[in-house]
C-alpha cells in the first residue's frame, strides 16, 4: 500500500476530511507532508476533535522508534478502538507495552506514543497488512462517526 492508496481509500469513506498541512496554512513545519483524517461531514476542520487516523512521514520528537527517516518509510496510525487494540496486541491499552519493534514494516503494533490510548500503527503496510489496515481504518471511521453523531444529538425537525 502506498500513501496515496491509503489516502484514496479513506477519502472514499463518507464524511471524511483529509487534511495535509503545508506551508502557509499556519501549521507547524514538522507536520508538513503528513495526512490527518477527520470525520467532518460538513467539510469544516473540527476544532476540538482528534483525527481518527494519520499518516506520518517522518520521526517526531520522542517518537523515533519507527525509524521513519528511512527512504520511503511512513506509518499509518489508527484509533481503531479498544477491541481491535486488544485483538492485535493481546493486551489492554493501558497495560505495559510489549517488546514489539515499532520500526518493523508490514506489522500491526501498538502506537509507540499513543498506544496507551488504544492507537495501533503499521509502518509501510504491505501484503500482510493491506486488508487489516483497511479494516482498522473502516473501524476507526465508524467510531469517529458514532462520536460525532452522539455529540450532535438528535436531529430536530
CSV table of C-alpha atoms in Angstrom, one decimal:
chain,number,residue,atom,x,y,z
A,1,UNK,CA,0.0,0.0,0.0
A,2,UNK,CA,1.2,3.4,-0.8
A,3,UNK,CA,0.4,6.6,1.0
A,4,UNK,CA,-1.7,7.7,-2.0
A,5,UNK,CA,-3.7,4.4,-1.9
A,6,UNK,CA,-4.4,4.8,1.8
A,7,UNK,CA,-5.5,8.5,1.3
A,8,UNK,CA,-7.7,7.5,-1.6
A,9,UNK,CA,-9.3,4.6,0.4
A,10,UNK,CA,-10.0,6.8,3.5
A,11,UNK,CA,-11.2,9.7,1.3
A,12,UNK,CA,-13.8,7.3,-0.1
A,13,UNK,CA,-15.4,6.8,3.3
A,14,UNK,CA,-18.4,9.1,3.9
A,15,UNK,CA,-17.9,12.4,5.7
A,16,UNK,CA,-14.1,12.3,5.7
A,17,UNK,CA,-11.9,15.4,5.7
A,18,UNK,CA,-8.3,14.6,4.8
A,19,UNK,CA,-6.0,17.4,5.9
A,20,UNK,CA,-2.5,17.7,4.6
A,21,UNK,CA,-0.6,20.5,6.3
A,22,UNK,CA,1.8,22.6,4.3
A,23,UNK,CA,3.5,26.0,4.0
A,24,UNK,CA,1.2,29.0,4.6
A,25,UNK,CA,-1.6,27.2,6.4
A,26,UNK,CA,-0.4,28.1,9.9
A,27,UNK,CA,0.6,24.5,10.9
A,28,UNK,CA,3.9,23.6,12.4
A,29,UNK,CA,6.5,22.7,9.8
A,30,UNK,CA,7.1,19.3,11.3
A,31,UNK,CA,3.6,18.3,10.2
A,32,UNK,CA,4.0,19.3,6.6
A,33,UNK,CA,3.7,16.2,4.3
A,34,UNK,CA,1.7,14.2,6.8
A,35,UNK,CA,-2.0,13.5,6.5
A,36,UNK,CA,-4.7,13.7,9.2
A,37,UNK,CA,-8.2,12.1,8.7
A,38,UNK,CA,-11.2,13.6,10.5
A,39,UNK,CA,-14.9,12.7,10.4
A,40,UNK,CA,-16.3,16.1,9.3
A,41,UNK,CA,-19.4,15.7,7.1
A,42,UNK,CA,-19.7,19.4,6.8
A,43,UNK,CA,-16.2,19.6,5.4
A,44,UNK,CA,-15.0,22.0,8.1
A,45,UNK,CA,-11.9,21.2,10.1
A,46,UNK,CA,-13.0,20.2,13.6
A,47,UNK,CA,-11.6,22.5,16.4
A,48,UNK,CA,-12.0,20.1,19.4
A,49,UNK,CA,-11.6,16.6,17.8
A,50,UNK,CA,-8.6,14.5,17.2
A,51,UNK,CA,-8.2,12.7,13.8
A,52,UNK,CA,-9.3,9.1,13.7
A,53,UNK,CA,-6.2,8.2,11.7
A,54,UNK,CA,-3.0,9.7,10.4
A,55,UNK,CA,-0.1,9.1,8.0
A,56,UNK,CA,3.2,10.3,9.3
A,57,UNK,CA,6.3,10.5,7.0
A,58,UNK,CA,9.0,11.4,9.5
A,59,UNK,CA,10.1,10.9,13.0
A,60,UNK,CA,8.7,13.3,15.6
A,61,UNK,CA,10.4,14.3,18.8
A,62,UNK,CA,10.1,11.5,21.4
A,63,UNK,CA,8.8,9.2,18.6
A,64,UNK,CA,11.8,8.0,16.6
A,65,UNK,CA,11.4,4.2,17.2
A,66,UNK,CA,9.7,3.6,13.9
A,67,UNK,CA,12.8,4.9,12.1
A,68,UNK,CA,10.7,7.0,9.6
A,69,UNK,CA,14.0,8.7,8.5
A,70,UNK,CA,14.5,5.7,6.2
A,71,UNK,CA,13.8,6.4,2.5
A,72,UNK,CA,10.2,5.8,1.6
A,73,UNK,CA,9.1,5.0,5.2
A,74,UNK,CA,5.8,6.1,6.5
A,75,UNK,CA,3.5,5.0,9.3
A,76,UNK,CA,-0.3,4.7,9.4
A,77,UNK,CA,-1.7,5.4,12.8
A,78,UNK,CA,-5.3,4.3,13.6
A,79,UNK,CA,-7.6,4.9,16.6
A,80,UNK,CA,-9.5,1.6,15.9
A,81,UNK,CA,-10.8,1.2,19.5
A,82,UNK,CA,-10.1,-1.0,22.5
A,83,UNK,CA,-11.5,-4.2,21.0
A,84,UNK,CA,-9.2,-4.0,17.9
A,85,UNK,CA,-6.3,-2.9,20.1
A,86,UNK,CA,-6.7,-6.0,22.4
A,87,UNK,CA,-7.1,-8.3,19.4
A,88,UNK,CA,-3.9,-7.1,17.7
A,89,UNK,CA,-1.7,-6.6,20.8
A,90,UNK,CA,-3.0,-9.2,23.2
A,91,UNK,CA,-3.2,-6.6,26.0
A,92,UNK,CA,-5.3,-3.7,27.2
A,93,UNK,CA,-4.2,-0.2,26.0
A,94,UNK,CA,-3.0,0.9,29.5
A,95,UNK,CA,-1.0,-2.3,30.2
A,96,UNK,CA,2.7,-2.2,29.9
A,97,UNK,CA,3.9,-2.3,26.3
A,98,UNK,CA,5.2,-5.4,24.7
A,99,UNK,CA,8.6,-5.9,23.0
A,100,UNK,CA,7.2,-5.2,19.6
A,101,UNK,CA,9.6,-3.4,17.2
A,102,UNK,CA,7.9,-0.1,16.2
A,103,UNK,CA,10.2,0.0,13.2
A,104,UNK,CA,9.1,-3.4,11.8
A,105,UNK,CA,7.3,-3.0,8.5
A,106,UNK,CA,4.1,-4.5,7.4
A,107,UNK,CA,3.2,-5.4,11.0
A,108,UNK,CA,0.4,-4.2,13.3
A,109,UNK,CA,1.7,-2.9,16.7
A,110,UNK,CA,0.7,-0.6,19.5
A,111,UNK,CA,1.5,3.0,18.5
A,112,UNK,CA,4.8,3.9,20.2
A,113,UNK,CA,3.4,7.1,21.8
A,114,UNK,CA,-0.4,6.8,21.7
A,115,UNK,CA,-0.7,3.0,22.3
A,116,UNK,CA,-2.0,3.7,25.9
A,117,UNK,CA,-4.9,5.5,24.2
A,118,UNK,CA,-5.7,2.5,22.1
A,119,UNK,CA,-4.0,3.6,18.8
A,120,UNK,CA,-2.5,1.0,16.5
A,121,UNK,CA,0.2,1.6,13.9
A,122,UNK,CA,1.7,0.0,10.8
A,123,UNK,CA,4.9,1.1,9.1
A,124,UNK,CA,4.8,0.7,5.3
A,125,UNK,CA,1.7,-1.6,5.1
A,126,UNK,CA,2.2,-4.4,2.6
A,127,UNK,CA,0.7,-7.7,1.6
A,128,UNK,CA,0.5,-9.0,5.2
A,129,UNK,CA,-1.4,-6.0,6.5
A,130,UNK,CA,-3.2,-4.4,3.5
A,131,UNK,CA,-6.6,-6.0,4.3
A,132,UNK,CA,-6.1,-5.4,8.1
A,133,UNK,CA,-5.2,-1.7,7.6
A,134,UNK,CA,-8.3,-1.2,5.5
A,135,UNK,CA,-10.5,-2.8,8.2
A,136,UNK,CA,-8.8,-0.9,11.0
A,137,UNK,CA,-9.4,2.4,9.1
A,138,UNK,CA,-13.1,1.5,8.5
A,139,UNK,CA,-13.5,0.7,12.2
A,140,UNK,CA,-11.8,4.0,13.2
A,141,UNK,CA,-14.0,5.9,10.8
A,142,UNK,CA,-17.1,4.2,12.2
A,143,UNK,CA,-16.1,5.1,15.8
A,144,UNK,CA,-15.4,8.7,14.8
A,145,UNK,CA,-18.8,9.0,13.0
A,146,UNK,CA,-20.5,7.5,16.1
A,147,UNK,CA,-18.8,10.0,18.4
A,148,UNK,CA,-19.8,12.9,16.0
A,149,UNK,CA,-23.4,11.7,15.9
A,150,UNK,CA,-23.6,11.4,19.7
A,151,UNK,CA,-22.2,14.9,20.2
A,152,UNK,CA,-24.6,16.3,17.6
A,153,UNK,CA,-27.5,14.9,19.4
A,154,UNK,CA,-30.9,14.0,17.8
A,155,UNK,CA,-31.8,16.0,14.7
A,156,UNK,CA,-34.6,18.4,15.2
A,157,UNK,CA,-37.5,18.6,12.7
